[in-house]
PDB file of C-alpha atoms in Angstrom:
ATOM      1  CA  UNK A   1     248.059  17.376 -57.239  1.00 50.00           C
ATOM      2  CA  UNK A   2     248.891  14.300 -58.475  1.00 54.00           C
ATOM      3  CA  UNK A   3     251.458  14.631 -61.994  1.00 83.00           C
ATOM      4  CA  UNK A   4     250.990  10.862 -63.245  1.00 92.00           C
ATOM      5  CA  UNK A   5     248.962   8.584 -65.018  1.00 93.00           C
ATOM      6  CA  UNK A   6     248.362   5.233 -64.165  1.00 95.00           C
ATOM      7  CA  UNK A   7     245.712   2.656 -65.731  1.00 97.00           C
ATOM      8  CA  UNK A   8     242.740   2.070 -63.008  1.00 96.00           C
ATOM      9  CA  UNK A   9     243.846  -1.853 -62.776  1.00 97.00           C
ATOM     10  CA  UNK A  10     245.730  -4.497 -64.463  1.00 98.00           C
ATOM     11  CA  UNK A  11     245.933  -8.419 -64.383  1.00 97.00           C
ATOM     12  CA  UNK A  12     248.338 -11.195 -64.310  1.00 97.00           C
ATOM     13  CA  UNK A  13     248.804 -14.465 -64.127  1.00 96.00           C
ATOM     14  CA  UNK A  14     251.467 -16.084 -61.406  1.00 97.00           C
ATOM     15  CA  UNK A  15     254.974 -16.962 -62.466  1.00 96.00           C
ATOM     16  CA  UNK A  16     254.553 -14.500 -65.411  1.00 96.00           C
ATOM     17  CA  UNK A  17     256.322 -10.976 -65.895  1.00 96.00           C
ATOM     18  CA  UNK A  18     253.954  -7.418 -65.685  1.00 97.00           C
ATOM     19  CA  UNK A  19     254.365  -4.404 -66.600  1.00 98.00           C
ATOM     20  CA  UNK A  20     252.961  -1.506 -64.899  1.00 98.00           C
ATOM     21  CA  UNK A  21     253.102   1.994 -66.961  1.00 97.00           C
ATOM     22  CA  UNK A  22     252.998   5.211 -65.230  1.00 96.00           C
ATOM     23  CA  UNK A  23     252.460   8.538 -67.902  1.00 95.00           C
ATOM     24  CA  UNK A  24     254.216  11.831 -66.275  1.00 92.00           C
ATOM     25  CA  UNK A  25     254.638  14.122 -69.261  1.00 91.00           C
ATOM     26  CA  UNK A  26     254.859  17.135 -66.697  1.00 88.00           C
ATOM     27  CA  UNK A  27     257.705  16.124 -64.942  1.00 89.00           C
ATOM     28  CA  UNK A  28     260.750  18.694 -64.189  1.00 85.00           C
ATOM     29  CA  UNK A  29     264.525  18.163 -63.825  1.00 84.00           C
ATOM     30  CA  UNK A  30     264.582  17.252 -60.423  1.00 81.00           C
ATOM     31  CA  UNK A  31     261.986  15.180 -59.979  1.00 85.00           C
ATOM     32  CA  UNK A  32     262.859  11.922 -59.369  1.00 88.00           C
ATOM     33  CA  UNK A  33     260.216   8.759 -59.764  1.00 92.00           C
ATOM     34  CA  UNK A  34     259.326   6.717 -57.074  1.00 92.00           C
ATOM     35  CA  UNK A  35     257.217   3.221 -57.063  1.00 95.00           C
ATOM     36  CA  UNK A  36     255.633   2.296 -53.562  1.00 96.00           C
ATOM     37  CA  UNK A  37     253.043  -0.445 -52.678  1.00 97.00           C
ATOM     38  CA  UNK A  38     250.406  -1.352 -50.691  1.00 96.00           C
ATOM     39  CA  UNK A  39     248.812  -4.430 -50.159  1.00 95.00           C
ATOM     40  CA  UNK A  40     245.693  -5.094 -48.537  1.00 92.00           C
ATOM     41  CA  UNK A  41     245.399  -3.536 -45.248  1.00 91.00           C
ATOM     42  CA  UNK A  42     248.931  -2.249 -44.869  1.00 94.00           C
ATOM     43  CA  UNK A  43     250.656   0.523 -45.452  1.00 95.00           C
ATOM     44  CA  UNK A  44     252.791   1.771 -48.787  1.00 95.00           C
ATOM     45  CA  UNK A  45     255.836   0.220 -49.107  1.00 95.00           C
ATOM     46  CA  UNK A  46     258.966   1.430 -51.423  1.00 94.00           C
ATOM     47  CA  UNK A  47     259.567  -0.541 -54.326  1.00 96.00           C
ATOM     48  CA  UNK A  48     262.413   1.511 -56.254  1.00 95.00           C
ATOM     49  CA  UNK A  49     262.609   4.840 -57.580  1.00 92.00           C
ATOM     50  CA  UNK A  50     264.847   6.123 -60.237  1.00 92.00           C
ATOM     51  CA  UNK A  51     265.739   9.556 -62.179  1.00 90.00           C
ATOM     52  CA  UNK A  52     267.163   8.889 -65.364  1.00 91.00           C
ATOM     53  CA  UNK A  53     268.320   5.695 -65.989  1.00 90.00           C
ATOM     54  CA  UNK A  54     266.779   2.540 -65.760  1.00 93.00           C
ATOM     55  CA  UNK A  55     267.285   0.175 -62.016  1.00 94.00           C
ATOM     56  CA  UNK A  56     267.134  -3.080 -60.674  1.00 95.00           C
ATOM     57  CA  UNK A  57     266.681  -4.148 -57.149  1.00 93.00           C
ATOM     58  CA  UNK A  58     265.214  -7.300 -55.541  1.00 91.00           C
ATOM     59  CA  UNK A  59     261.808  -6.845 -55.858  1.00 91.00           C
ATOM     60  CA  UNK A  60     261.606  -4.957 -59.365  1.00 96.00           C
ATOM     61  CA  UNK A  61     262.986  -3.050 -62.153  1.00 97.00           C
ATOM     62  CA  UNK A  62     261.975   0.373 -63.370  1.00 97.00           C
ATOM     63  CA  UNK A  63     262.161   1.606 -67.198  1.00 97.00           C
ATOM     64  CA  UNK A  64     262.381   4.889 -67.752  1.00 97.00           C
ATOM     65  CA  UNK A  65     261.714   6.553 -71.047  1.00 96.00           C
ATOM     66  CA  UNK A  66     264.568   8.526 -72.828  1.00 95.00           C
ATOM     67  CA  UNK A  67     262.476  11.700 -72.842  1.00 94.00           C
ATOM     68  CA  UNK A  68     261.201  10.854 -69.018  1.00 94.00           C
ATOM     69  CA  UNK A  69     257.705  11.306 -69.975  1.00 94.00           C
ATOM     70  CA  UNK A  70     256.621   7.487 -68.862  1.00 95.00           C
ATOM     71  CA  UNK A  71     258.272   4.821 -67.136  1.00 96.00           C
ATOM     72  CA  UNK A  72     257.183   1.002 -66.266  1.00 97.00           C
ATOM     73  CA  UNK A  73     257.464  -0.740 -63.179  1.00 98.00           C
ATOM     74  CA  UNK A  74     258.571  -4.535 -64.159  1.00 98.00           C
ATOM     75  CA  UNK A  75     257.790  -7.609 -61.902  1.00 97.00           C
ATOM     76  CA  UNK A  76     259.685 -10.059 -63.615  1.00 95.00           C
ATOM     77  CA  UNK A  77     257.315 -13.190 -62.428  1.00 95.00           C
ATOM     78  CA  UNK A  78     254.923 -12.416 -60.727  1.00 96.00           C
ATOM     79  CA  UNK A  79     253.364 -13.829 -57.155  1.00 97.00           C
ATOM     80  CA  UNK A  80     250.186 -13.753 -55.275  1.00 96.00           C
ATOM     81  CA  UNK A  81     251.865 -11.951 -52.883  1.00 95.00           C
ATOM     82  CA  UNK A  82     252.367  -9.084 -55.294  1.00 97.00           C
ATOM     83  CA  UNK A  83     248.619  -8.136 -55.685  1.00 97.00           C
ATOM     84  CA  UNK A  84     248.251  -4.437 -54.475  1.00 97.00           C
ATOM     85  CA  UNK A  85     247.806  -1.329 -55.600  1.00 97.00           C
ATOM     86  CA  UNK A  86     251.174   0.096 -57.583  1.00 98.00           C
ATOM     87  CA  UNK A  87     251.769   4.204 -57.326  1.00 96.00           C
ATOM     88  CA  UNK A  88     254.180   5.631 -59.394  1.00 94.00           C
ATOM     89  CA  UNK A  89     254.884   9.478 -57.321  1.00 90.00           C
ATOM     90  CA  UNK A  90     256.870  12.474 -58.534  1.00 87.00           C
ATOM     91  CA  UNK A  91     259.097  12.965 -55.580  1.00 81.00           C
ATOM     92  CA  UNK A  92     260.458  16.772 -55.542  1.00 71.00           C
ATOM     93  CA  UNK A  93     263.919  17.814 -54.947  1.00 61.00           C
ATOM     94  CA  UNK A  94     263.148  20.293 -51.997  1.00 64.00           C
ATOM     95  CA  UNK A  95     263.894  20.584 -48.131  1.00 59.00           C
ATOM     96  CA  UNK A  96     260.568  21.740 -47.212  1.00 59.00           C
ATOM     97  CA  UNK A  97     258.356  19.959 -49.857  1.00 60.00           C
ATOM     98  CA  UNK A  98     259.407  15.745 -49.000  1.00 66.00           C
ATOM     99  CA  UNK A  99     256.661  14.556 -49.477  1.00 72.00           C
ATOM    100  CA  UNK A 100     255.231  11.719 -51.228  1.00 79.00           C
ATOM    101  CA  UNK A 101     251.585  12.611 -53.452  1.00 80.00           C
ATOM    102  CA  UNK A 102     250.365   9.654 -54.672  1.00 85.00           C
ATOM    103  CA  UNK A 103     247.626   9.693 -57.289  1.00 85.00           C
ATOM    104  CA  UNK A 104     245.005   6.184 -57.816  1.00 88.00           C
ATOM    105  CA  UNK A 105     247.057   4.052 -58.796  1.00 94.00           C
ATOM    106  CA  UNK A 106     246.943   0.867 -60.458  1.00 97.00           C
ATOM    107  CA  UNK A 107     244.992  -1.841 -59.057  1.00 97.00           C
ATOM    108  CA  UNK A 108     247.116  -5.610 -59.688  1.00 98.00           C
ATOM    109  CA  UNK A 109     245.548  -8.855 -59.225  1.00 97.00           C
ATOM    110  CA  UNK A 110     247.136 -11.868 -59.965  1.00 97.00           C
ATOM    111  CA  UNK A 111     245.716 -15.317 -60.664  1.00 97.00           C
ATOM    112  CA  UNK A 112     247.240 -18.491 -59.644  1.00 95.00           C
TER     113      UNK A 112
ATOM    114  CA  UNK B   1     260.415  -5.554 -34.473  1.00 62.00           C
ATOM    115  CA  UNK B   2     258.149  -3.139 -36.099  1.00 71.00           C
ATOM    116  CA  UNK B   3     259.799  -0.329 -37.656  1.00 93.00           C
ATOM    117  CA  UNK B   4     256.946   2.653 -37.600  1.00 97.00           C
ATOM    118  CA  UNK B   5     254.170   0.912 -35.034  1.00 96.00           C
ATOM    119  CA  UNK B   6     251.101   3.327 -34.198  1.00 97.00           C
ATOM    120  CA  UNK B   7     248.224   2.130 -31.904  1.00 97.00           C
ATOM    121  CA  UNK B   8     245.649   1.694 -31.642  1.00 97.00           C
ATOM    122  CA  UNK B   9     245.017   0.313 -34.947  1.00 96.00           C
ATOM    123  CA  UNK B  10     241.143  -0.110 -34.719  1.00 97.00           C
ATOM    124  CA  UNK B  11     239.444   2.732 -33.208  1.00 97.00           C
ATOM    125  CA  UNK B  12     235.390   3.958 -33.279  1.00 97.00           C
ATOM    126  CA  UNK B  13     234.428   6.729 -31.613  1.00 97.00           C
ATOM    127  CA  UNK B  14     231.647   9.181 -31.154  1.00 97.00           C
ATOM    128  CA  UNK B  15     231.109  12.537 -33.084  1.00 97.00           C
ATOM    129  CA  UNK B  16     232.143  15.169 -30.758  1.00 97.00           C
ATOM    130  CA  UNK B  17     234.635  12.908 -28.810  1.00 97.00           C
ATOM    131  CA  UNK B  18     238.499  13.541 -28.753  1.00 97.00           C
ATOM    132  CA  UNK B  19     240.939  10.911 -29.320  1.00 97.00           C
ATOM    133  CA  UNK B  20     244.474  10.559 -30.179  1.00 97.00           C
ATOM    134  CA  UNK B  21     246.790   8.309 -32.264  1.00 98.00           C
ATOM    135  CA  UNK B  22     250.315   7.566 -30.685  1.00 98.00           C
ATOM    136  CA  UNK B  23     252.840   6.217 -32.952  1.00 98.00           C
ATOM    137  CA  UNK B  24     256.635   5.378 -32.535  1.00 97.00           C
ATOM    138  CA  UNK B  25     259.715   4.320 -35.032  1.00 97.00           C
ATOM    139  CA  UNK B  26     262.627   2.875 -34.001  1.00 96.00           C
ATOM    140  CA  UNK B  27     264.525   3.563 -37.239  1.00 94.00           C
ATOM    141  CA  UNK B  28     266.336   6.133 -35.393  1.00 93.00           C
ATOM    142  CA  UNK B  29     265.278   8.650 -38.367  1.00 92.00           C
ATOM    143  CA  UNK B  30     264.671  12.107 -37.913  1.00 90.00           C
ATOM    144  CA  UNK B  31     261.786  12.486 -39.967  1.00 90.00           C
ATOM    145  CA  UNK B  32     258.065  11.397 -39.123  1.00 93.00           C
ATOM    146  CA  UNK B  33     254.543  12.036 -41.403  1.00 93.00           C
ATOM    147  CA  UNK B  34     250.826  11.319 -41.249  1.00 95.00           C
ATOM    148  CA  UNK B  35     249.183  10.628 -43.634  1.00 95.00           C
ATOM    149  CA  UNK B  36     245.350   9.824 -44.179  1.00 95.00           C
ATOM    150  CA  UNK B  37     243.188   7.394 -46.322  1.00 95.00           C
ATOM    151  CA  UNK B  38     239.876   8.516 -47.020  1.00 91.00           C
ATOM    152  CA  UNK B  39     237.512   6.313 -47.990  1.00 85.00           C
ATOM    153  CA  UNK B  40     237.893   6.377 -51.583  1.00 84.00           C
ATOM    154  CA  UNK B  41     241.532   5.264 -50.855  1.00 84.00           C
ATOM    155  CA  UNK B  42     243.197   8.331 -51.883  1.00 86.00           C
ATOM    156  CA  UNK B  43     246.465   8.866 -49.904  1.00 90.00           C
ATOM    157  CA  UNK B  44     247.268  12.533 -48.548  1.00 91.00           C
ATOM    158  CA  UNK B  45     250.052  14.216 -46.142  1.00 90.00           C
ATOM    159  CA  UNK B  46     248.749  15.593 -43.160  1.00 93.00           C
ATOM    160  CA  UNK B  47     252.257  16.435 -41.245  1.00 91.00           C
ATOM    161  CA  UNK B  48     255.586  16.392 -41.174  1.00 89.00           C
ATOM    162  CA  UNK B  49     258.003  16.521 -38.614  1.00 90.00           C
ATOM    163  CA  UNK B  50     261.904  16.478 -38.839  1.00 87.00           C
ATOM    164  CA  UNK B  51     263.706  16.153 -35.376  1.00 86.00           C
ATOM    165  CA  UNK B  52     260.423  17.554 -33.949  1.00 84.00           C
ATOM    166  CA  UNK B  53     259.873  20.639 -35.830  1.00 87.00           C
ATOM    167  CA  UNK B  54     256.815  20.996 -37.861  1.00 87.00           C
ATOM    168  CA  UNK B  55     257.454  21.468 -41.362  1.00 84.00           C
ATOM    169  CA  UNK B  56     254.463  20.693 -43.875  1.00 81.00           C
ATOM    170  CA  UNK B  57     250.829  21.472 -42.212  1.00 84.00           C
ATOM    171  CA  UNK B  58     248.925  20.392 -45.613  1.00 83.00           C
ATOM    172  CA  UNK B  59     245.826  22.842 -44.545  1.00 76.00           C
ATOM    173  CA  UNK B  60     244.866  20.390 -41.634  1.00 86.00           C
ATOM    174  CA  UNK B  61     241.959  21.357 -39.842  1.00 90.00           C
ATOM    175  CA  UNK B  62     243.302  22.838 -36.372  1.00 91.00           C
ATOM    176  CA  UNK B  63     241.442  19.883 -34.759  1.00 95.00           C
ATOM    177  CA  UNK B  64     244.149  18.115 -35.592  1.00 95.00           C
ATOM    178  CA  UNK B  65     247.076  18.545 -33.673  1.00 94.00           C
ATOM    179  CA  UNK B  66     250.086  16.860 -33.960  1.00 94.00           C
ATOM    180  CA  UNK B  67     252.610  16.320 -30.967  1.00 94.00           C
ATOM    181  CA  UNK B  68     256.364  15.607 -31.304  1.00 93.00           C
ATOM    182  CA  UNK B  69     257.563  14.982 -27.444  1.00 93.00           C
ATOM    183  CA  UNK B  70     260.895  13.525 -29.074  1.00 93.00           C
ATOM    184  CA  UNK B  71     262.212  12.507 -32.967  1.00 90.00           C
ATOM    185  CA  UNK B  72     261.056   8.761 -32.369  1.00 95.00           C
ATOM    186  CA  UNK B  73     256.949   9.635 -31.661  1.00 96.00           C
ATOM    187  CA  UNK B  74     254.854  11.621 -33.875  1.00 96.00           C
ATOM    188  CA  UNK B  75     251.337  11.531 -31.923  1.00 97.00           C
ATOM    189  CA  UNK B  76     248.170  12.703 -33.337  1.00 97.00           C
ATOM    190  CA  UNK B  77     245.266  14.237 -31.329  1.00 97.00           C
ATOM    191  CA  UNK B  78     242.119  15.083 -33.174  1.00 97.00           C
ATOM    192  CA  UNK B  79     238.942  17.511 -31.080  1.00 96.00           C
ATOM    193  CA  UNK B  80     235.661  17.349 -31.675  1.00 97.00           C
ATOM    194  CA  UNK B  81     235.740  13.782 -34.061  1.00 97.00           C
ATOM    195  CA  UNK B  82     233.237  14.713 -37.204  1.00 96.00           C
ATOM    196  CA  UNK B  83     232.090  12.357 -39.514  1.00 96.00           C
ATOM    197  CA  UNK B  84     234.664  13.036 -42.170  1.00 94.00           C
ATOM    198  CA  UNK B  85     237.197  12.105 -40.409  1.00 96.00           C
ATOM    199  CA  UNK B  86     236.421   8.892 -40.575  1.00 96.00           C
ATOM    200  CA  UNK B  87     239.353   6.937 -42.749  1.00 96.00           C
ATOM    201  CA  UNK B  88     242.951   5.359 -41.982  1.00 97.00           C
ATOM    202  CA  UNK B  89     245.839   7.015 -40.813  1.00 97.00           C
ATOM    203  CA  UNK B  90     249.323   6.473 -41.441  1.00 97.00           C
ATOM    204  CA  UNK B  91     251.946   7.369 -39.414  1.00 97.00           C
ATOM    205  CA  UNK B  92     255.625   7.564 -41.343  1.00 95.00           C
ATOM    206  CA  UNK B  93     259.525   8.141 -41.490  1.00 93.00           C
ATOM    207  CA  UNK B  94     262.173   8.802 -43.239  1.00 90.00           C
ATOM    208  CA  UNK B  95     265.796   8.872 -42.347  1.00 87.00           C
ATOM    209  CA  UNK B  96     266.188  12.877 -42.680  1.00 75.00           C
ATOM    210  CA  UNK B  97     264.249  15.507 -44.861  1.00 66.00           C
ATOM    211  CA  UNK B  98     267.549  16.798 -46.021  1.00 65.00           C
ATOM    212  CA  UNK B  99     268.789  13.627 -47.773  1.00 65.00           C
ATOM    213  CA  UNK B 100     266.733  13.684 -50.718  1.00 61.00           C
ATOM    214  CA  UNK B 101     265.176  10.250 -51.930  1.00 65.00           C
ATOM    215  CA  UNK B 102     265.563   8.530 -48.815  1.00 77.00           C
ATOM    216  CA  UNK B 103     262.757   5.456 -48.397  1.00 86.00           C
ATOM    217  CA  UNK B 104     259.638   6.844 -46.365  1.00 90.00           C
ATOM    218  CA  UNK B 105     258.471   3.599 -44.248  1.00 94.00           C
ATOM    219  CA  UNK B 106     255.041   3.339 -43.227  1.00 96.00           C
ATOM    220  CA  UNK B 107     253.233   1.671 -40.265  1.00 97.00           C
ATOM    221  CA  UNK B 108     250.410  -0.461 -40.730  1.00 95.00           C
ATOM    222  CA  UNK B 109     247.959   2.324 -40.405  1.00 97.00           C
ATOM    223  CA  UNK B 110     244.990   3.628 -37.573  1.00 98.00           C
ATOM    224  CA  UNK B 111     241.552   2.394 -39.076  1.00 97.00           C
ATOM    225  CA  UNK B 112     239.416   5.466 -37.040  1.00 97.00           C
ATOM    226  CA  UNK B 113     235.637   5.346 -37.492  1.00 97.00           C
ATOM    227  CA  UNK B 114     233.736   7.945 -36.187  1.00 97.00           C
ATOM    228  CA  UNK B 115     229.255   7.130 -35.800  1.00 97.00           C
TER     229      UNK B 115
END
């Protein structure tokens, strides 16, 4: 179900920026593209979603290509706290569909 | 104060045993999910609920039935506990289905092992 591609892991050192691609060459019109989070033993958490242009917020910025084929999550230095597992979701524009369908994610470990 | 809280949040069980999984929000939203985590960490809807009227059953098993008794509890009762159903679930919200985009906040999850 699942309409992106993410690499199975990625590392990163502390204090330095990462970038976390996400591949969704399927995506429609209305779909708008969502980042959550979870860390180890927790639940998802939103990190920032966007549908055409690119958006900052506290805890991230999100690139989105021109075509909206791929986009990258940026954590511009990254912590120890930030190690989790990244999704990158299609979110569809319908009352009765909400619903978040997250795929495998990427795996990120940072070093100190 | 917890936002989405669901207890218990460790829970092992027999096969053949029925149990339930209560959890609250106190977002005032209108909108509550489950989710579960299987075991190879794959993330799926189960439910959804908006101001206490089912609206996504993902093909759940009708073991599992969920219970709204107001918009700020989403409880989930499972019959006759199998093996399989042995992962973590997570009870959500979301301010209100209608309002596209809104954040979905999760609770710390229900780790449910069934031997």
């Amino acid at each position: 179900d699942a309409k992106t591609t993410q690499p199975n892991s990625m590392e990163s050192n502390e204090e330095e920026p990462v970038h976390l691609p996400c591949n969704h060459s399927t995506i429609s019109g209305t779909d708008y593209i969502h980042w959550y989070r979870q860390l180890p033993s927790q639940g998802p958490e939103y990190v920032i979603h966007g549908l055409t242009s690119n958006v900052n917020n506290r805890m991230a910025s999100l690139a989105i290509a021109e075509d909206r084929k791929s986009s990258t999550l940026i954590l511009h230095r990254a912590t120890l706290r930030d190690a989790a597992v990244y999704y990158c979701i299609l979110r569809f524009l319908s009352y009765n569909t909400d619903k978040l369908i997250f795929g495998t994610g990427t795996r990120l470990q940072v070093f100190p | 104060d917890t936002a989405v809280s669901q207890t218990p949040k460790y829970l092992v069980t027999q096969m053949g045993n029925d149990k339930s999984i209560k959890c609250e929000q106190n977002l005032g939203h209108d909108t509550m999910y489950w989710y579960k985590q299987d075991s190879k960490k794959f993330l799926k809807i189960m439910f959804s609920y908006n101001n206490k009227e089912l609206i996504i059953n993902e093909t759940v098993p009708n073991r599992f039935s969920p219970k709204s008794p107001d918009k700020a509890h989403l409880n989930l009762h499972i019959n006759s506990l199998e093996l399989g159903d042995s992962a973590v679930y997570f009870c959500a919200s979301s301010q209100d289905m209608r309002t596209f985009g809104n954040t979905i906040y999760f609770g710390e999850g229900s780790w449910l092992t069934v031997v």
